[in-house]
XYZ file of C-alpha atoms in Angstrom:
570
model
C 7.374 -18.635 8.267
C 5.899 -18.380 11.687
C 4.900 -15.033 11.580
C 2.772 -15.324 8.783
C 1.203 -18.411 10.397
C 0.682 -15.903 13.625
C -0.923 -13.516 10.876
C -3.029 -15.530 9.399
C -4.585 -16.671 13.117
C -4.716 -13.394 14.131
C -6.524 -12.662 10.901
C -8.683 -15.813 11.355
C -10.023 -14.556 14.701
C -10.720 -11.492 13.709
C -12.816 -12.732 11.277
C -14.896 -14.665 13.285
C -15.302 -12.361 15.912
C -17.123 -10.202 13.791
C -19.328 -12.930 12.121
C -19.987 -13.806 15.721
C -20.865 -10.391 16.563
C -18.368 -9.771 19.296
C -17.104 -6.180 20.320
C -15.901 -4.775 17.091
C -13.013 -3.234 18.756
C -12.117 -6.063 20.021
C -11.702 -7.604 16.412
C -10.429 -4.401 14.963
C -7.167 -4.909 17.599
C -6.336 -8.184 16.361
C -6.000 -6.918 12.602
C -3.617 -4.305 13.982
C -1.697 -6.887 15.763
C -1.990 -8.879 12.700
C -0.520 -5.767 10.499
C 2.478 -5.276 12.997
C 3.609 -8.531 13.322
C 3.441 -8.795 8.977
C 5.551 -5.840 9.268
C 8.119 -7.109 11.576
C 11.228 -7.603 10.571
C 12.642 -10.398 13.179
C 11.294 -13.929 13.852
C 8.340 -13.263 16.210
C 9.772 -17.028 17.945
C 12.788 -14.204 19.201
C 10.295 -11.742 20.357
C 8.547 -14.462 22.345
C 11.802 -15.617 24.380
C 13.016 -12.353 25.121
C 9.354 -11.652 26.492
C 9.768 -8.508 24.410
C 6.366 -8.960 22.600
C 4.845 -6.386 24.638
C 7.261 -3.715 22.933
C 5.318 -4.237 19.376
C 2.466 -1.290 19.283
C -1.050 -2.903 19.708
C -0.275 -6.043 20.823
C -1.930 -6.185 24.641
C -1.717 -8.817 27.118
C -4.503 -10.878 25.684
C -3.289 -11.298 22.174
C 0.164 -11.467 23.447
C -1.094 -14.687 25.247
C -2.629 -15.838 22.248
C 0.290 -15.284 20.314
C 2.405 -17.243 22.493
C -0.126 -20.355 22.661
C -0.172 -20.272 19.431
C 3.646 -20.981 18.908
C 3.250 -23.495 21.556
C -0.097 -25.158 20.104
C -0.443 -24.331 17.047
C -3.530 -23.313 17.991
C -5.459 -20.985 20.762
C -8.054 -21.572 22.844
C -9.901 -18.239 21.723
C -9.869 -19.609 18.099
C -11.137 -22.977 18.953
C -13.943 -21.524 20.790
C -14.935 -19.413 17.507
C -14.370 -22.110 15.222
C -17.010 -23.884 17.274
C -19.917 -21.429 16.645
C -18.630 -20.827 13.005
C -16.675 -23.112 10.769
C -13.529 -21.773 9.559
C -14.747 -21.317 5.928
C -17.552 -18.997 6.346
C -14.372 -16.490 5.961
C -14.122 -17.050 2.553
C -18.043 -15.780 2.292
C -16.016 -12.580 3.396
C -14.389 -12.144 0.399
C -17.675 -11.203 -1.558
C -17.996 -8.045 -2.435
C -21.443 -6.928 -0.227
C -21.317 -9.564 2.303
C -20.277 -8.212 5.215
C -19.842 -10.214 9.137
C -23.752 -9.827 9.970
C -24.711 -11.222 6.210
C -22.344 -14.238 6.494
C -23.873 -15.303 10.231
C -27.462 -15.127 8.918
C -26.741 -17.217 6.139
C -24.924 -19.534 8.449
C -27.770 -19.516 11.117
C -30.556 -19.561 8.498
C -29.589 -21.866 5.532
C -26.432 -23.394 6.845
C -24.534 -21.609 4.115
C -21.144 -22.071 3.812
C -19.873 -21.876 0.486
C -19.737 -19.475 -2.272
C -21.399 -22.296 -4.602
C -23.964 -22.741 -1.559
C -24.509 -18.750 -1.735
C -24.605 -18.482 -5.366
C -27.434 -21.134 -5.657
C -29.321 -19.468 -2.765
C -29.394 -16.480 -4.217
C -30.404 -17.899 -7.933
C -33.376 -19.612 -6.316
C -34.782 -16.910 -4.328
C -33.967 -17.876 -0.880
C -32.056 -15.128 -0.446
C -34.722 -12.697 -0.897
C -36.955 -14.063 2.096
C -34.161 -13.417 4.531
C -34.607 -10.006 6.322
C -32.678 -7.219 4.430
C -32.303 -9.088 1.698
C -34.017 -7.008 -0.857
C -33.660 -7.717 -5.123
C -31.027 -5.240 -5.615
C -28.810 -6.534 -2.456
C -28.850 -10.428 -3.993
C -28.445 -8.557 -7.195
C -25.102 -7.145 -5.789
C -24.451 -10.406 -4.155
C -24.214 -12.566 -7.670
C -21.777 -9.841 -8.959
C -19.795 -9.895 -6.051
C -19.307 -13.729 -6.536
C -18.839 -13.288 -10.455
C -16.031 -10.896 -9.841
C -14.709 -13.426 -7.257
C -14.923 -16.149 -9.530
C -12.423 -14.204 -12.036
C -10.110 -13.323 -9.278
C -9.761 -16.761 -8.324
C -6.420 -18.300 -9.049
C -4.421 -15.178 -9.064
C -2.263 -13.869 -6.666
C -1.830 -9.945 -5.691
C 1.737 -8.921 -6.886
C 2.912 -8.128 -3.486
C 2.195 -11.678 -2.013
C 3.874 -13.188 -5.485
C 6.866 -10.703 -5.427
C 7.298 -11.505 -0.934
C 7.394 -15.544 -1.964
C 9.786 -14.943 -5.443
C 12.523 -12.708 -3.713
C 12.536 -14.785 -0.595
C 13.205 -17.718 -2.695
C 15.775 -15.796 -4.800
C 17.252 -14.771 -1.980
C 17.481 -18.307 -0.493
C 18.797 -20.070 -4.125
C 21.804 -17.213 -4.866
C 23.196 -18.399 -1.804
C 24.591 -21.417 -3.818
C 27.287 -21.649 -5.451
C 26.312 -23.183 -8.374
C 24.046 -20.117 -9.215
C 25.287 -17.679 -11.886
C 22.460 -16.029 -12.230
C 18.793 -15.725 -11.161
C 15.799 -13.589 -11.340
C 12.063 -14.084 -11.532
C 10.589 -13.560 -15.148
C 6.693 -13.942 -16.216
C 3.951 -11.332 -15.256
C 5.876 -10.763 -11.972
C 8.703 -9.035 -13.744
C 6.427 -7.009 -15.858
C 5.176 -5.911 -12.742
C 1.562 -7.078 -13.433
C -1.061 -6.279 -10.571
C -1.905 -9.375 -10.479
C 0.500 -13.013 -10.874
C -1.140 -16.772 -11.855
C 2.184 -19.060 -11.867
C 5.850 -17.848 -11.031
C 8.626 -18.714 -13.151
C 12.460 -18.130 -11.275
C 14.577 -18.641 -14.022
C 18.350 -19.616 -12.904
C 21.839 -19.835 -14.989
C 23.793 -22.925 -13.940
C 26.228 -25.430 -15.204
C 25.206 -27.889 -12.502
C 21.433 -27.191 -11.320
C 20.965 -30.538 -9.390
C 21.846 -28.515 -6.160
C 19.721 -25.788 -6.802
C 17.063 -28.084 -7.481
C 17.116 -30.114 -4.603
C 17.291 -27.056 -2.159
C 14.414 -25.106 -4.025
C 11.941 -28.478 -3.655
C 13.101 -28.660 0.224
C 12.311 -24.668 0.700
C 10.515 -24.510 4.175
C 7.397 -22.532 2.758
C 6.614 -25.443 -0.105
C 3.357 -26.700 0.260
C 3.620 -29.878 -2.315
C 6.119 -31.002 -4.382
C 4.647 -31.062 -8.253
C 7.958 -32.312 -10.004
C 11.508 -32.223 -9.066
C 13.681 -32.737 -12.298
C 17.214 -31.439 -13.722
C 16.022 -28.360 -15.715
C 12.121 -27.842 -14.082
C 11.395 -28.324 -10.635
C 7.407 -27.173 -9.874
C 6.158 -26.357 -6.395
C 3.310 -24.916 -4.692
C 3.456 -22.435 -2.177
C 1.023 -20.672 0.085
C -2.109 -18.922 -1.666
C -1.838 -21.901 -3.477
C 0.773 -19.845 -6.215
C 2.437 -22.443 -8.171
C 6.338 -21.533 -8.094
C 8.033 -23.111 -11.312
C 11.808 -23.041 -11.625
C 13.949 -23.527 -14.579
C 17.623 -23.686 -15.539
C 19.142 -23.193 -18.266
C 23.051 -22.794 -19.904
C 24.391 -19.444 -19.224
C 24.773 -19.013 -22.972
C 21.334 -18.817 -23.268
C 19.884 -17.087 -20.461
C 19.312 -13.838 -21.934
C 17.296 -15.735 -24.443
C 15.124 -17.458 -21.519
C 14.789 -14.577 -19.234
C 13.296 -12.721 -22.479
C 11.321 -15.707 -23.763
C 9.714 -16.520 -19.928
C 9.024 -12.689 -19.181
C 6.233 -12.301 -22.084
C 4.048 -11.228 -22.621
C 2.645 -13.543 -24.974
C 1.580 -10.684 -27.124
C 5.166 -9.118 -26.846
C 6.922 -12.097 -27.754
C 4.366 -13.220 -31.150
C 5.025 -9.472 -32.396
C 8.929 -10.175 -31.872
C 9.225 -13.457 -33.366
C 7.817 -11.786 -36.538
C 9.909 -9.232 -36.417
C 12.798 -11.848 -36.343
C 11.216 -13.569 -39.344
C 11.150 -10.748 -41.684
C 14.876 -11.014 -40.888
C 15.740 -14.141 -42.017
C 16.035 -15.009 -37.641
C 14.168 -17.072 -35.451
C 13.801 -16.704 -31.448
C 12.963 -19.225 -28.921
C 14.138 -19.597 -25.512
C 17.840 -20.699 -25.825
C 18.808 -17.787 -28.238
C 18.142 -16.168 -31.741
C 18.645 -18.345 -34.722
C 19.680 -17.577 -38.198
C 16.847 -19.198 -40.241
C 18.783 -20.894 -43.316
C 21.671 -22.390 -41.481
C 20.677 -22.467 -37.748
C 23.809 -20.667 -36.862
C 23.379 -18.472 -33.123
C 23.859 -15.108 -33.067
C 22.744 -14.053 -29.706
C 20.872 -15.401 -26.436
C 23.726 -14.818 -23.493
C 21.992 -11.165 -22.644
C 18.767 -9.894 -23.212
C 20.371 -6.784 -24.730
C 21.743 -9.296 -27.323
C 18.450 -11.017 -28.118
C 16.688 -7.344 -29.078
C 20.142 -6.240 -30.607
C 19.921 -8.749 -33.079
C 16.655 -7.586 -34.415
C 17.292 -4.242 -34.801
C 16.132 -2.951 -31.499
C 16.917 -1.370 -28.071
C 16.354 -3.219 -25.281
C 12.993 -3.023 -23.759
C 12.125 -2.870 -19.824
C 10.234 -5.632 -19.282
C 7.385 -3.378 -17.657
C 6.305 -2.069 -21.471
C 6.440 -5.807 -22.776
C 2.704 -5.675 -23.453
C 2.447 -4.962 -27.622
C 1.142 -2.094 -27.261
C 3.959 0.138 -28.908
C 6.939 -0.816 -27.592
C 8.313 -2.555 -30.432
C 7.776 0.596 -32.977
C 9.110 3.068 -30.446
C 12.580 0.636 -29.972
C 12.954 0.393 -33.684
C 12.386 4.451 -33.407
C 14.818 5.067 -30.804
C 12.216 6.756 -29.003
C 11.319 4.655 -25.861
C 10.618 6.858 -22.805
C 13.051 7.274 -20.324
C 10.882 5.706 -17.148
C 10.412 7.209 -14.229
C 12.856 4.993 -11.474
C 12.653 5.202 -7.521
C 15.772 7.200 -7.721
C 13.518 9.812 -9.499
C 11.194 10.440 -6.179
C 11.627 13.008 -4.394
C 9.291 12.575 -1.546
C 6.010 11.259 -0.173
C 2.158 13.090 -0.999
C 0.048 10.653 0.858
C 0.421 9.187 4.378
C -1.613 8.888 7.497
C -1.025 9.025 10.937
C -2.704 7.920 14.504
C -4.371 11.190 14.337
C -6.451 9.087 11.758
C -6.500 5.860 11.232
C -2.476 5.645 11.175
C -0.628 3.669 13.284
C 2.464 6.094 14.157
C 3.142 9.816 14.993
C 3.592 12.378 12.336
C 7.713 12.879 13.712
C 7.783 9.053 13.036
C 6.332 9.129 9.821
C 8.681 12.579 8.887
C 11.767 10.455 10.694
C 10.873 7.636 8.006
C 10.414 9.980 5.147
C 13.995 11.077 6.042
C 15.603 7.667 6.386
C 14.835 6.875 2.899
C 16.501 10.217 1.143
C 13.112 11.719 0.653
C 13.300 15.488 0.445
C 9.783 16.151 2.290
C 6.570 14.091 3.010
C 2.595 15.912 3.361
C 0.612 13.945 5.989
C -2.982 14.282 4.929
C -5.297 12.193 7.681
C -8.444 11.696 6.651
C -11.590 13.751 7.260
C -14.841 13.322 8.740
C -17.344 11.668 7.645
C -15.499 8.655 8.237
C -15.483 6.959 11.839
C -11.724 7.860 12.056
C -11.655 11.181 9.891
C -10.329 14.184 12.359
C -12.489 16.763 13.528
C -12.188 20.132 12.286
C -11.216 21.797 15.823
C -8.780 18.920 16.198
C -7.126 19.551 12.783
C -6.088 23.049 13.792
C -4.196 21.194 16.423
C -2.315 19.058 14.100
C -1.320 21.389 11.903
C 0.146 23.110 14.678
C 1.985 19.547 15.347
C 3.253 19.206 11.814
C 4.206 22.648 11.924
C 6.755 22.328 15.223
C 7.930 18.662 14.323
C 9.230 20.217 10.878
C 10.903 23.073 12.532
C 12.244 20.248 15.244
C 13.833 18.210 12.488
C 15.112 20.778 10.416
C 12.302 18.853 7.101
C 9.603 19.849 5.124
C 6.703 18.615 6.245
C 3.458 19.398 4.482
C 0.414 20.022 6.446
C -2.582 18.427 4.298
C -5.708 15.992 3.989
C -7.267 13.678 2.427
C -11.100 14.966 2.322
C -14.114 13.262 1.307
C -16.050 13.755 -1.389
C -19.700 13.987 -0.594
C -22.438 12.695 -2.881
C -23.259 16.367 -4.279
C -19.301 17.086 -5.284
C -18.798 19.332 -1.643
C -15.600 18.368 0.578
C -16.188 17.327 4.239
C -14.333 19.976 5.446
C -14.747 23.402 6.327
C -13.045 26.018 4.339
C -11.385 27.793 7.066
C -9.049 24.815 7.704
C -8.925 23.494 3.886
C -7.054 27.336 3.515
C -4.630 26.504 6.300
C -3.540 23.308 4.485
C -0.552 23.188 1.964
C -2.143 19.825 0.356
C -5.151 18.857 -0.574
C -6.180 15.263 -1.804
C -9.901 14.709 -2.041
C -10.679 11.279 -2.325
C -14.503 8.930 -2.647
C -14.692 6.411 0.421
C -18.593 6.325 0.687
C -21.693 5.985 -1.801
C -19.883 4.147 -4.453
C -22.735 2.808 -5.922
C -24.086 6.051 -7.773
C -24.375 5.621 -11.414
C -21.729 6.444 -13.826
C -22.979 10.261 -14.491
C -23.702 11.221 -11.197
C -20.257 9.816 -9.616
C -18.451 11.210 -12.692
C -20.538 14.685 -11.560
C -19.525 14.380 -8.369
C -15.964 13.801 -8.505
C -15.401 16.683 -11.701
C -17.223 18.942 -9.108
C -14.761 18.334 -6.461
C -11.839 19.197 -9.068
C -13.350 22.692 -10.089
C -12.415 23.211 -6.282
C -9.396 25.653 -6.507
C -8.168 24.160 -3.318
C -8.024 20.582 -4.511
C -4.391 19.454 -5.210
C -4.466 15.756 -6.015
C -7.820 13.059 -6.936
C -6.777 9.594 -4.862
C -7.624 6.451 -6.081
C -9.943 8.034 -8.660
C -11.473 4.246 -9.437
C -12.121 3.159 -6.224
C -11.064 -0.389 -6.544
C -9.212 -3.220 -4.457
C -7.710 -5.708 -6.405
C -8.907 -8.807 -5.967
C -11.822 -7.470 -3.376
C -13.844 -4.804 -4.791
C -14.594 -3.626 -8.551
C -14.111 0.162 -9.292
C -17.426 2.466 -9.010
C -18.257 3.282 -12.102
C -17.018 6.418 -13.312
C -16.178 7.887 -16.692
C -12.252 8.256 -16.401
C -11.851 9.731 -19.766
C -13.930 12.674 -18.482
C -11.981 12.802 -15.242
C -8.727 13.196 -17.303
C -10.137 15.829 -19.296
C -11.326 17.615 -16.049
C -7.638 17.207 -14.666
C -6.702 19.086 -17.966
C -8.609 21.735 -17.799
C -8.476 22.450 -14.125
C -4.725 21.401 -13.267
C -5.634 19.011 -10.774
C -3.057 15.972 -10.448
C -4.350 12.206 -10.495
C -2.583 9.599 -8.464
C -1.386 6.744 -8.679
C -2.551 5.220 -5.379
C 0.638 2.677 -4.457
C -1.117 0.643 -1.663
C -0.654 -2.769 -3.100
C -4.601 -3.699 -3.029
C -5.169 -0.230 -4.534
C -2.485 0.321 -7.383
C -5.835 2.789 -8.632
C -4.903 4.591 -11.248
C -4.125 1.179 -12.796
C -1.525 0.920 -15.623
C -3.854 1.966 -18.761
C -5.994 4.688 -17.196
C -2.708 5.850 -15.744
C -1.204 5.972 -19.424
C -4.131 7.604 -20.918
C -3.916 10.412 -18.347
C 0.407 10.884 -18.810
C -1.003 10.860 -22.875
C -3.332 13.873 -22.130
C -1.202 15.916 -20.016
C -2.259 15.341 -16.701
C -0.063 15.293 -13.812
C 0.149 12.097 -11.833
C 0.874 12.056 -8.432
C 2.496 8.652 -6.746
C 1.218 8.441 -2.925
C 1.814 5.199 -0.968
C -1.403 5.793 1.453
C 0.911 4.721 4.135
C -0.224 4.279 7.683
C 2.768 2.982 9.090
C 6.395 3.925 8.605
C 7.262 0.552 6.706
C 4.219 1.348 4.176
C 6.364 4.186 2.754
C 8.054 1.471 0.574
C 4.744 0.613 -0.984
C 6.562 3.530 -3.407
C 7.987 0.484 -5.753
C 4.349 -0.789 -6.518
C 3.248 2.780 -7.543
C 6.625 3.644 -9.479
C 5.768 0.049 -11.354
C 2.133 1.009 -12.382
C 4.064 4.291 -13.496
C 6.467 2.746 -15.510
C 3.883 0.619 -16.909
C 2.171 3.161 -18.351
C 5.261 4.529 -19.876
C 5.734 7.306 -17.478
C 8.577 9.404 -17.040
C 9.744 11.727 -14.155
C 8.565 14.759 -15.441
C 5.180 13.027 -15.812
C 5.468 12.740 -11.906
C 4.643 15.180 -9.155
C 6.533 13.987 -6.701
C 10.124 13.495 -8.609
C 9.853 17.269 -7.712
C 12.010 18.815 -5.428
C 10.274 20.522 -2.245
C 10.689 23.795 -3.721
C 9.251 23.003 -7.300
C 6.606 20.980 -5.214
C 5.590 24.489 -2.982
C 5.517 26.213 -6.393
C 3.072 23.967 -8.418
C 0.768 24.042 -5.657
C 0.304 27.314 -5.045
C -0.188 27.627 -9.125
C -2.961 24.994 -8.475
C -4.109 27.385 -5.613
């Protein structure tokens, strides 16, 4: 619990250093501290007695002090100087898609804005426009940022929803009285996004469970607190629900509470036709009442003639015919990777060496990992002169440790379709991803043109995050995916599936329509630290969503049918 509080101060004054103005760099250290102390795996109270905080990459003596008054506090005196000049909840004005640190201060110092509803109605009047900078088009962008925030608002990103379920989880098995648990809803479907949590539990005596789930140290407020439900909310304001129910019947719940609604109306009609009904403590014969299954889940789709059905294809949208059919896919697991096609390193913008990143790679069974930093013209792309020097690095680390490590990049696209990159190093590469992080604004045709261009490149492996988008944060750029897929026919080009948790871009549908056409799909974490390599279960998830399975996957390959594909590509 106290590290995230650390997190979210560090994140806090970050924040407001930049709406203050301060020395960028300066703000951009505290987000790394911020990032390394999320990733830490020990209480950072430990790290903090043992005077050890200094061993944690990017933390300095000046955040390590604030750190440390923090714990003490509960506050720092760096923060309360900020949160003099600035209130606290200009950050939210953040969270607007073109509204950047300069924007929010001039609204601040200006209009004394400090709410989205504050912003919206500024903008709607026409105040906006007499600001300087402020032309039609930027408060046009402004209002669709906040619409777009608007929609967003209540639901949680699947990685914060899936940290607070299997911590809780974790907490409740402890107990003896639990026979069973798991988390159902949208979070078990592995949705992007999560509005309530339901924890279902199997118990003959739930009073226990009960009373410690309420008491949890992360609950916010206490909604009710009752034998069978027990509602809480947690941080991010995610209401947790938890119910128990009879063993006998929690096959029935767990199937009943997963959903989708969709899913579970085209089931219960199904049922019907069979003289059955299903609700949430079993299946029913209609005429006498009489139960003929609810204990396992396997039971509940048993009795109406079909296979059981992962609860990531729960969405009505086939699944039911293809059970009946005995023709559901055979989805791609974690098992099924092979090794990683996207991660950074501090040549870029990473945060650890490439041996550390290969070392990682080889902890978790993988068979080889490409490191593909980033290219100019981003602030922290690598220069082309520089580049020949890391592929030399990549090149002696994998003969050091005896692993495959794939020298490659991840190269802008310009405007015109061109890669920022010159050709003599792109041809000493054994990967190339080629990826949009600039001008995302162009129209549908010309970023459509621009990104099909970069694909008739014969040196272009892989498309990353071919939308764009950040859940929650930014909308994709508006593209025509359906011609991108047929491009990535045509020209053999994979698509990925970009498994950074505010990416997940492909997303589950455009993903689906791409297996459906042919194209190869690529899953790359975008990992810039060693512990981001396990972002690989969000991206297997959006895979199995859109009913994926390993041979649909580049990278359940092993290295040698890996080397072999791309030099077909080549």
């Amino acid at each position: 619990m106290k590290n995230a509080e650390v997190v979210a101060m560090l994140e806090e004054t970050a924040d407001l250093m930049e709406i203050a103005g301060e020395n960028p760099f300066k703000a951009r250290a505290y987000r790394k501290a911020a990032e390394a102390i999320a990733a830490l795996k020990e209480p950072i109270e430990e790290l903090v007695r043992a005077k050890r905080l200094n061993t944690i990459e990017g933390i300095g003596e000046s955040i390590a002090r604030d750190i440390t008054e923090f714990l003490q506090r509960g506050t720092t005196t760096r923060l309360e100087q900020l949160r003099s000049k600035y209130p606290p909840q200009l950050r939210t004005l953040l969270e607007i898609q073109g509204v950047g640190p300069r924007t929010v201060a001039m609204l601040y110092d200006r209009l004394k804005i400090t709410t989205v509803d504050e912003l919206e109605e500024a903008a709607k009047s026409g105040k906006l426009t007499k600001l300087p900078g402020m032309g039609e088009q930027k408060v046009k962008n402004i209002l669709e940022g906040i619409q777009l925030w608007r929609q967003h608002q209540g639901r949680v990103p699947l990685y914060i929803a899936l940290d607070i379920a299997e911590r809780i989880v974790s907490a409740l098995k402890e107990l003896p009285e639990v026979e069973q648990i798991l988390p159902a809803g949208s979070l078990r479907r592995w949705k992007e996004t999560v509005g309530d949590l339901d924890i279902l539990v199997a118990t003959r005596n739930s009073q226990p469970i009960m009373d410690k789930f309420v008491n949890l140290p992360e609950v916010q407020k206490v909604l009710a607190h009752g034998t069978t439900k027990s509602s809480v909310l947690m941080a991010n304001n995610l209401q947790v629900d938890l119910r128990a129910v009879e063993p006998e019947s929690f096959g029935a719940a767990a199937q009943y509470f997963t959903g989708s609604k969709a899913h579970n109306i085209a089931l219960r009609n199904l049922a019907l036709k069979r003289g059955l009904t299903i609700n949430e403590y079993g299946v029913f014969k209609e005429a006498t009442g009489e139960k003929v299954a609810g204990e396992t889940e396997e039971g509940v789709y048993e009795a109406v003639g079909l296979l059981w059905i992962p609860p990531e294809l729960r969405e009505d949208r086939g699944e039911l015919e293809a059970a009946a059919k005995g023709a559901l896919p055979r989805l791609v697991t974690l098992e099924d990777i092979r090794g990683e096609t996207h991660a950074h390193t501090k040549w870029s913008d990473g945060f650890a060496t490439v041996e550390e990143m290969a070392r990682a790679a080889m902890e978790r069974g993988y068979e080889y990992i490409a490191i593909t930093d980033h290219s100019p013209p981003m602030g922290w792309g690598v220069k082309p002169e520089d580049f020949k020097r890391l592929i030399r690095e990549i090149r002696m680390v994998s003969d050091k440790l005896g692993f495959p490590i794939l020298a490659g990049i991840e190269v802008d696209i310009a405007p015109d379709g061109s890669l920022h990159m010159d050709e003599e190093v792109l041809r000493q590469l054994d990967i190339i991803i080629a990826a949009v992080h600039s001008a995302m604004r162009m129209d549908i045709n010309a970023m459509t043109r621009r990104i099909t261009k970069a694909m008739e490149n014969p040196l272009v492996h892989i498309i990353s995050h071919p939308t764009g988008r950040l859940i929650n944060q930014r909308p994709p750029y508006e593209v025509d995916i359906y011609g991108l897929i047929d491009k990535a026919r045509e020209t053999g080009v994979a698509l990925e599936i970009n498994a950074s948790p505010e990416r997940l871009d492909l997303n589950d549908e455009n993903a689906r329509a791409a297996k459906e056409a042919g194209v190869m799909l690529s899953i790359g974490t975008d990992a810039h630290r060693p512990e981001h390599l396990d972002f690989i279960r969000f991206g297997v998830a959006v895979a199995r969503r859109a009913w994926c399975e390993p041979q649909n996957i580049l990278n359940t390959k092993s290295y040698a049918e890996l080397i072999e594909w791309l030099k077909t590509r080549s």
